[in-house]
Amino acid sequence: MPKRVDHEERRRQIADALLRTAARRGLHATGMREVAAEAGVSLRLVQYYFGTKEELLLAAMQHLAAQFGDRAMTRIRGSRQAGAPASPRDVLAAILAEGLPADDQRRTFAELSVAYLALSLTDPALAIAPLVKNSDIVREVIAAQLRATQAAGDTPGHLDPELEAVSLLARSAGLSTSVLAGQSSPGQAQAVIDYHLDRLFPPPGAR
């Protein structure tokens, strides 16, 4: 009886190979042949699952975004106290900290995300809309946390949750680029995030 192939697992295997290769060579210098060699499969098989390099790049970036989400959830679970749910501040802190290139995994995420965005600006074949949709989901999670704490009186009522969410993600992206460029250290970037979270979640006497 022929062995059953797990096509989703095979696609993930190839996407992982692209991410590893791109982390070493750069996204612009990574071709389908290099990915096939890294994955230990034939070029024909890569082309079977991903008809073009652009399709492969997008799938790999979506896989990278999923890994980001998994790591953020692990960070959120780690912040819980004695089985209690994570606080809204802890949720936001986990999401924003995960975007800082403070270790190898997070640095790879930041470098490849910036590289894909840069390539997409001059190559219309590189779809950016699906990645923007992922960002929209993260923004809504942040806004929902802020709306909930506002209703509970833990966040200043005059703040706009949606605009604050956009602002936090923009700051996170800018801080990430600053760290990549060597303009800021990861510690400095984290201090900026903490500073803004203190503004959104002031102690009771300061509200």
XYZ file of N, CA and C in Angstrom:
621
model
N 0.862 -1.194 0.000
C 0.000 0.000 0.000
C 0.898 1.245 0.000
N 0.659 2.206 -0.927
C 1.519 3.393 -0.980
C 1.455 4.218 0.297
N 2.611 4.771 0.666
C 2.676 5.592 1.870
C 1.892 6.886 1.657
N 1.065 7.236 2.650
C 0.253 8.451 2.555
C 1.114 9.672 2.879
N 1.042 10.666 2.004
C 1.853 11.864 2.168
C 1.048 12.933 2.899
N 1.637 13.520 3.924
C 1.023 14.646 4.628
C 1.444 15.915 3.894
N 0.555 16.406 3.039
C 0.931 17.525 2.173
C 1.178 18.816 2.964
N 0.394 19.049 4.006
C 0.613 20.252 4.812
C 1.954 20.203 5.517
N 2.312 19.033 6.023
C 3.612 18.882 6.675
C 4.746 19.086 5.669
N 4.563 18.587 4.457
C 5.582 18.769 3.424
C 5.724 20.253 3.054
N 4.618 20.960 2.991
C 4.676 22.395 2.704
C 5.400 23.138 3.831
N 5.114 22.749 5.082
C 5.806 23.377 6.210
C 7.300 23.080 6.177
N 7.646 21.856 5.793
C 9.053 21.474 5.694
C 9.781 22.362 4.692
N 9.148 22.599 3.560
C 9.766 23.427 2.525
C 9.818 24.890 2.960
N 8.743 25.368 3.588
C 8.733 26.751 4.074
C 9.817 26.965 5.125
N 9.981 25.990 6.019
C 11.044 26.085 7.032
C 12.415 26.146 6.367
N 12.590 25.363 5.308
C 13.867 25.367 4.599
C 14.145 26.731 3.986
N 13.110 27.376 3.449
C 13.301 28.718 2.906
C 13.716 29.688 4.009
N 13.068 29.611 5.152
C 13.385 30.532 6.244
C 14.823 30.338 6.723
N 15.257 29.097 6.828
C 16.639 28.837 7.257
C 17.639 29.366 6.225
N 17.343 29.119 4.961
C 18.246 29.564 3.903
C 18.284 31.084 3.829
N 17.111 31.708 3.917
C 17.039 33.167 3.842
C 17.725 33.825 5.034
N 17.689 33.174 6.194
C 18.359 33.724 7.367
C 19.869 33.775 7.157
N 20.394 32.849 6.355
C 21.843 32.818 6.077
C 22.222 33.687 4.889
N 21.440 33.597 3.809
C 21.819 34.213 2.543
C 21.131 35.553 2.271
N 20.008 35.798 2.954
C 19.180 36.945 2.623
C 18.025 36.495 1.755
N 16.879 37.128 1.933
C 15.673 36.726 1.205
C 15.840 36.920 -0.294
N 16.484 38.009 -0.702
C 16.633 38.324 -2.118
C 17.515 37.309 -2.839
N 18.424 36.649 -2.110
C 19.385 35.727 -2.734
C 18.971 34.272 -2.601
N 17.775 34.028 -2.111
C 17.305 32.659 -1.894
C 16.407 32.230 -3.036
N 16.841 31.189 -3.767
C 16.057 30.676 -4.884
C 15.472 29.310 -4.569
N 14.663 28.807 -5.460
C 13.989 27.535 -5.226
C 14.965 26.366 -5.200
N 16.054 26.446 -5.965
C 17.058 25.373 -5.936
C 17.715 25.284 -4.562
N 18.059 26.449 -3.996
C 18.672 26.455 -2.668
C 17.715 25.903 -1.622
N 16.441 26.246 -1.751
C 15.438 25.755 -0.803
C 15.285 24.244 -0.923
N 15.260 23.740 -2.144
C 15.136 22.298 -2.359
C 16.314 21.559 -1.724
N 17.526 22.102 -1.913
C 18.713 21.466 -1.324
C 18.639 21.490 0.196
N 18.217 22.611 0.765
C 18.107 22.733 2.219
C 17.064 21.769 2.778
N 15.957 21.597 2.051
C 14.876 20.717 2.507
C 15.162 19.248 2.237
N 16.180 18.972 1.391
C 16.492 17.591 1.048
C 15.481 16.966 0.119
N 14.877 17.800 -0.736
C 13.893 17.309 -1.711
C 14.300 17.804 -3.097
N 13.600 17.338 -4.109
C 13.913 17.756 -5.470
C 13.326 19.125 -5.778
N 13.938 19.807 -6.738
C 13.384 21.078 -7.203
C 11.977 20.868 -7.744
N 11.765 19.753 -8.414
C 10.439 19.468 -8.971
C 9.378 19.401 -7.870
N 9.756 18.848 -6.708
C 8.785 18.749 -5.622
C 8.466 20.135 -5.062
N 9.469 20.996 -4.925
C 9.220 22.361 -4.476
C 8.271 23.052 -5.443
N 8.502 22.868 -6.738
C 7.653 23.502 -7.749
C 6.254 22.892 -7.760
N 6.125 21.644 -7.340
C 4.809 21.019 -7.262
C 3.956 21.702 -6.192
N 4.568 21.982 -5.044
C 3.828 22.598 -3.942
C 3.726 24.107 -4.086
N 4.715 24.720 -4.695
C 4.741 26.175 -4.863
C 5.160 26.463 -6.306
N 4.202 26.854 -7.125
C 4.477 27.008 -8.551
C 5.531 28.041 -8.883
N 5.639 29.079 -8.085
C 6.600 30.151 -8.341
C 7.355 30.493 -7.064
N 8.471 31.174 -7.229
C 9.225 31.617 -6.057
C 8.376 32.573 -5.224
N 7.572 33.401 -5.872
C 6.737 34.359 -5.144
C 5.738 33.637 -4.245
N 5.139 32.559 -4.746
C 4.198 31.782 -3.936
C 4.917 31.168 -2.735
N 6.127 30.689 -2.961
C 6.905 30.090 -1.884
C 7.276 31.130 -0.835
N 7.686 32.317 -1.283
C 8.046 33.377 -0.345
C 6.861 33.772 0.535
N 5.696 33.940 -0.081
C 4.514 34.325 0.685
C 4.156 33.247 1.695
N 4.180 31.991 1.264
C 3.835 30.894 2.174
C 4.817 30.838 3.343
N 6.089 31.070 3.051
C 7.090 31.049 4.111
C 6.876 32.195 5.087
N 6.503 33.363 4.573
C 6.265 34.502 5.467
C 5.027 34.274 6.322
N 4.004 33.641 5.764
C 2.823 33.314 6.561
C 3.176 32.290 7.651
N 4.055 31.352 7.298
C 4.537 30.373 8.272
C 5.326 31.078 9.365
N 6.132 32.056 8.987
C 6.901 32.839 9.953
C 5.961 33.591 10.899
N 4.889 34.157 10.349
C 3.910 34.874 11.167
C 3.211 33.921 12.145
N 2.943 32.703 11.699
C 2.316 31.711 12.580
C 3.257 31.343 13.731
N 4.552 31.240 13.429
C 5.527 30.964 14.481
C 5.570 32.112 15.492
N 5.480 33.341 14.985
C 5.422 34.510 15.863
C 4.240 34.381 16.814
N 3.085 34.043 16.276
C 1.885 33.898 17.101
C 2.040 32.811 18.149
N 2.645 31.684 17.773
C 2.848 30.590 18.717
C 3.773 31.020 19.867
N 4.844 31.734 19.512
C 5.780 32.177 20.555
C 5.125 33.207 21.469
N 4.317 34.105 20.902
C 3.616 35.093 21.720
C 2.656 34.401 22.690
N 1.943 33.375 22.210
C 1.020 32.647 23.086
C 1.774 31.933 24.205
N 2.934 31.378 23.894
C 3.751 30.730 24.924
C 4.190 31.751 25.968
N 4.552 32.952 25.511
C 4.962 34.021 26.415
C 3.772 34.458 27.294
N 2.595 34.544 26.699
C 1.393 34.930 27.457
C 1.071 33.883 28.520
N 1.124 32.612 28.122
C 0.842 31.541 29.101
C 1.847 31.573 30.257
N 3.095 31.920 29.933
C 4.126 31.977 30.964
C 3.939 33.118 31.945
N 3.122 34.109 31.568
C 2.911 35.264 32.452
C 1.757 35.061 33.424
N 1.016 33.980 33.285
C -0.134 33.751 34.151
C 0.308 33.456 35.580
N -0.496 33.888 36.517
C -0.220 33.680 37.933
C -1.195 32.668 38.518
N -0.665 31.551 39.008
C -1.463 30.544 39.724
C -2.742 30.156 38.975
N -2.615 29.928 37.679
C -3.744 29.476 36.889
C -4.704 30.553 36.463
N -4.486 31.785 36.907
C -5.362 32.892 36.500
C -5.053 33.292 35.071
N -6.029 33.864 34.364
C -5.750 34.313 32.995
C -4.738 35.452 32.990
N -3.999 35.567 31.902
C -3.037 36.651 31.772
C -3.763 37.989 31.766
N -3.169 38.982 32.386
C -3.774 40.314 32.402
C -3.647 40.948 31.027
N -4.528 41.927 30.693
C -4.403 42.613 29.400
C -3.016 43.215 29.181
N -2.430 43.774 30.230
C -1.083 44.327 30.066
C -0.091 43.223 29.697
N -0.209 42.060 30.341
C 0.699 40.963 30.025
C 0.525 40.493 28.582
N -0.716 40.488 28.101
C -0.975 40.093 26.713
C -0.277 41.060 25.762
N -0.468 42.362 25.982
C 0.163 43.360 25.118
C 1.677 43.293 25.228
N 2.182 43.139 26.452
C 3.636 43.074 26.643
C 4.233 41.886 25.904
N 3.536 40.759 25.910
C 4.033 39.562 25.232
C 4.079 39.767 23.723
N 3.022 40.332 23.167
C 2.973 40.570 21.722
C 4.079 41.531 21.297
N 4.231 42.622 22.026
C 5.206 43.643 21.639
C 6.633 43.168 21.870
N 6.873 42.424 22.953
C 8.213 41.901 23.203
C 8.614 40.892 22.144
N 7.654 40.137 21.651
C 7.968 39.126 20.641
C 8.413 39.770 19.335
N 8.032 41.017 19.115
C 8.436 41.709 17.890
C 9.821 42.309 17.951
N 10.460 42.290 19.124
C 11.803 42.858 19.249
C 12.863 41.807 18.911
N 13.847 42.138 18.096
C 14.884 41.161 17.719
C 15.929 40.980 18.815
N 15.492 40.374 19.924
C 16.359 40.241 21.095
C 17.010 38.865 21.198
N 16.655 37.927 20.326
C 17.317 36.629 20.266
C 17.271 36.159 18.816
N 17.841 34.997 18.546
C 17.983 34.543 17.159
C 16.633 34.377 16.460
N 15.659 33.764 17.139
C 14.358 33.539 16.514
C 13.670 34.859 16.189
N 13.674 35.770 17.150
C 12.997 37.046 16.935
C 13.760 37.917 15.929
N 15.069 37.802 15.919
C 15.845 38.563 14.940
C 15.562 38.069 13.516
N 15.463 36.747 13.360
C 15.123 36.194 12.048
C 13.765 36.693 11.590
N 12.782 36.693 12.506
C 11.455 37.193 12.168
C 11.534 38.643 11.703
N 12.257 39.473 12.449
C 12.347 40.896 12.119
C 13.066 41.117 10.794
N 14.188 40.450 10.604
C 14.973 40.647 9.383
C 14.195 40.218 8.142
N 13.561 39.053 8.206
C 12.857 38.555 7.023
C 11.576 39.348 6.759
N 10.926 39.812 7.806
C 9.726 40.628 7.614
C 10.067 41.933 6.908
N 11.138 42.590 7.361
C 11.575 43.839 6.732
C 12.016 43.583 5.293
N 12.735 42.479 5.083
C 13.221 42.166 3.736
C 12.068 41.910 2.773
N 11.056 41.172 3.235
C 9.910 40.889 2.360
C 9.167 42.168 2.020
N 8.978 43.021 3.016
C 8.296 44.293 2.761
C 9.060 45.113 1.734
N 10.383 45.181 1.890
C 11.196 45.955 0.948
C 11.094 45.398 -0.467
N 11.138 44.080 -0.603
C 11.033 43.474 -1.934
C 9.650 43.709 -2.538
N 8.605 43.653 -1.703
C 7.236 43.798 -2.211
C 6.966 45.200 -2.739
N 7.726 46.189 -2.264
C 7.503 47.565 -2.712
C 7.867 47.769 -4.168
N 8.757 46.925 -4.678
C 9.195 47.070 -6.075
C 8.824 45.871 -6.936
N 8.235 44.843 -6.339
C 7.856 43.651 -7.094
C 6.381 43.367 -6.861
N 5.510 43.735 -7.800
C 4.064 43.541 -7.618
C 3.654 42.074 -7.525
N 4.556 41.164 -7.905
C 4.223 39.741 -7.815
C 4.250 39.240 -6.389
N 4.886 39.995 -5.500
C 4.949 39.595 -4.090
C 3.736 40.162 -3.359
N 2.801 39.294 -3.024
C 1.563 39.733 -2.378
C 1.841 40.174 -0.952
N 1.381 41.354 -0.597
C 1.564 41.853 0.766
C 0.241 41.831 1.541
N -0.885 41.789 0.816
C -2.200 41.869 1.471
C -2.423 40.787 2.527
N -2.040 39.510 2.284
C -2.265 38.500 3.328
C -1.488 38.797 4.605
N -0.301 39.368 4.474
C 0.490 39.700 5.653
C -0.096 40.912 6.377
N -0.643 41.844 5.619
C -1.317 42.990 6.234
C -2.529 42.503 7.023
N -3.228 41.504 6.492
C -4.380 40.934 7.200
C -3.955 40.346 8.536
N -2.798 39.650 8.553
C -2.279 39.114 9.818
C -2.025 40.234 10.815
N -1.460 41.328 10.331
C -1.187 42.483 11.189
C -2.482 43.080 11.716
N -3.515 43.106 10.881
C -4.820 43.623 11.304
C -5.392 42.795 12.457
N -5.177 41.484 12.410
C -5.671 40.610 13.470
C -4.973 40.933 14.792
N -3.656 41.134 14.732
C -2.895 41.473 15.934
C -3.366 42.824 16.485
N -3.592 43.776 15.581
C -4.052 45.095 16.005
C -5.394 44.999 16.713
N -6.287 44.188 16.214
C -7.607 44.041 16.826
C -7.504 43.366 18.195
N -6.588 42.415 18.337
C -6.381 41.783 19.650
C -5.959 42.836 20.668
N -5.016 43.699 20.274
C -4.551 44.748 21.183
C -5.682 45.715 21.520
N -6.425 46.146 20.509
C -7.532 47.075 20.734
C -8.591 46.456 21.640
N -8.877 45.171 21.462
C -9.880 44.496 22.289
C -9.441 44.449 23.752
N -8.148 44.208 23.982
C -7.635 44.203 25.352
C -7.785 45.579 25.986
N -7.507 46.615 25.213
C -7.619 47.974 25.738
C -9.077 48.353 26.001
N -9.985 47.930 25.129
C -11.408 48.219 25.357
C -11.887 47.547 26.642
N -11.420 46.309 26.869
C -11.842 45.582 28.066
C -11.337 46.262 29.330
N -10.086 46.705 29.323
C -9.543 47.351 30.526
C -10.132 48.748 30.710
N -10.504 49.369 29.619
C -11.185 50.672 29.727
C -12.538 50.496 30.415
N -13.252 49.459 30.016
C -14.562 49.199 30.617
C -14.436 48.882 32.108
N -13.293 48.279 32.474
C -13.074 47.945 33.881
C -12.479 49.104 34.670
N -12.197 50.208 33.991
C -11.634 51.371 34.657
C -10.144 51.302 34.898
N -9.465 50.350 34.218
C -8.025 50.178 34.432
C -7.173 50.914 33.398
N -7.817 51.444 32.365
C -7.130 52.219 31.327
C -7.850 53.555 31.201
N -7.128 54.670 31.087
C -7.790 55.981 30.985
C -8.885 56.005 29.930
N -10.048 56.528 30.296
C -11.213 56.507 29.417
C -11.091 57.387 28.194
N -10.208 58.397 28.224
C -10.112 59.314 27.089
C -9.299 58.750 25.934
N -8.632 57.623 26.135
C -7.795 57.056 25.081
C -8.651 56.320 24.048
N -8.192 56.327 22.807
C -8.872 55.618 21.723
C -8.180 54.266 21.531
N -8.846 53.158 21.875
C -8.190 51.848 21.803
C -7.655 51.501 20.410
N -8.417 51.826 19.361
C -7.989 51.491 18.012
C -6.726 52.267 17.629
N -6.723 53.575 17.918
C -5.547 54.380 17.580
C -4.347 53.994 18.446
N -4.599 53.650 19.699
C -3.510 53.209 20.557
C -2.909 51.901 20.036
N -3.741 51.007 19.524
C -3.247 49.743 18.973
C -2.366 49.996 17.757
N -2.820 50.882 16.856
C -2.012 51.228 15.673
C -0.688 51.841 16.114
N -0.758 52.734 17.107
C 0.441 53.408 17.595
C 1.431 52.415 18.197
N 0.948 51.473 18.984
C 1.835 50.491 19.614
C 2.530 49.615 18.580
N 1.780 49.164 17.580
C 2.390 48.314 16.556
C 3.389 49.094 15.708
N 3.082 50.355 15.428
C 4.018 51.177 14.665
C 5.302 51.403 15.466
N 5.148 51.662 16.763
C 6.321 51.834 17.618
C 7.145 50.540 17.662
N 6.460 49.422 17.802
C 7.148 48.141 17.866
C 7.956 47.897 16.594
N 7.340 48.180 15.433
C 8.042 47.988 14.160
C 9.242 48.927 14.053
N 9.053 50.172 14.459
C 10.148 51.133 14.406
C 11.277 50.763 15.346
N 10.938 50.296 16.548
C 11.957 49.879 17.502
C 12.716 48.658 16.996
N 11.996 47.747 16.368
C 12.634 46.560 15.803
C 13.673 46.957 14.750
N 13.287 47.865 13.849
C 14.213 48.327 12.820
C 15.405 49.041 13.446
N 15.154 49.810 14.500
C 16.231 50.522 15.181
C 17.246 49.554 15.777
N 16.755 48.454 16.351
C 17.658 47.452 16.914
C 18.448 46.758 15.801
N 17.773 46.418 14.707
C 18.455 45.774 13.584
C 19.568 46.664 13.037
N 19.312 47.961 13.009
C 20.282 48.911 12.458
C 21.375 49.286 13.458
N 21.258 48.801 14.692
C 22.254 49.118 15.701
C 22.092 50.479 16.331
N 20.940 51.114 16.102
C 20.685 52.435 16.692
C 20.224 52.342 18.135
N 19.628 51.212 18.493
C 19.148 50.979 19.855
C 19.521 49.560 20.256
N 19.637 49.349 21.548
C 19.840 47.994 22.055
C 18.478 47.366 22.329
N 18.403 46.031 22.388
C 17.125 45.409 22.762
C 16.609 45.907 24.103
N 17.515 46.151 25.054
C 17.100 46.656 26.356
C 16.478 48.029 26.276
N 17.058 48.905 25.448
C 16.484 50.244 25.271
C 15.109 50.157 24.624
N 14.985 49.293 23.631
C 13.695 49.135 22.954
C 12.647 48.608 23.912
N 13.019 47.651 24.746
C 12.069 47.111 25.718
C 11.664 48.180 26.726
N 12.597 49.046 27.095
C 12.277 50.125 28.037
C 11.258 51.088 27.442
N 11.359 51.339 26.142
C 10.382 52.213 25.482
C 8.996 51.574 25.512
N 8.937 50.285 25.228
C 7.653 49.582 25.274
C 7.065 49.638 26.681
N 7.898 49.369 27.676
C 7.417 49.408 29.063
C 6.905 50.807 29.421
N 7.598 51.821 28.941
C 7.202 53.214 29.208
C 5.793 53.478 28.686
N 5.514 53.020 27.467
C 4.186 53.265 26.889
C 3.118 52.387 27.534
N 3.483 51.190 27.950
C 2.509 50.354 28.662
C 2.170 50.960 30.021
N 3.148 51.588 30.674
C 2.864 52.262 31.943
C 1.855 53.402 31.746
N 1.918 54.046 30.586
C 0.969 55.123 30.291
C -0.440 54.565 30.075
N -0.513 53.402 29.430
C -1.822 52.792 29.155
C -2.404 52.106 30.382
N -1.552 51.620 31.267
C -2.007 50.898 32.466
C -1.398 51.554 33.707
N -1.831 52.774 34.019
C -1.260 53.492 35.175
C -1.723 52.849 36.480
N -0.949 53.060 37.562
C -1.400 52.560 38.867
C -2.691 53.247 39.273
N -3.510 52.625 40.134
C -4.842 53.172 40.478
C -4.844 54.649 40.871
N -3.878 55.087 41.632
C -3.884 56.476 42.077
C -3.582 57.480 40.995
N -3.076 57.003 39.839
C -2.697 57.939 38.767
C -3.725 58.003 37.656
N -4.858 57.305 37.797
C -5.842 57.286 36.708
C -6.735 58.516 36.765
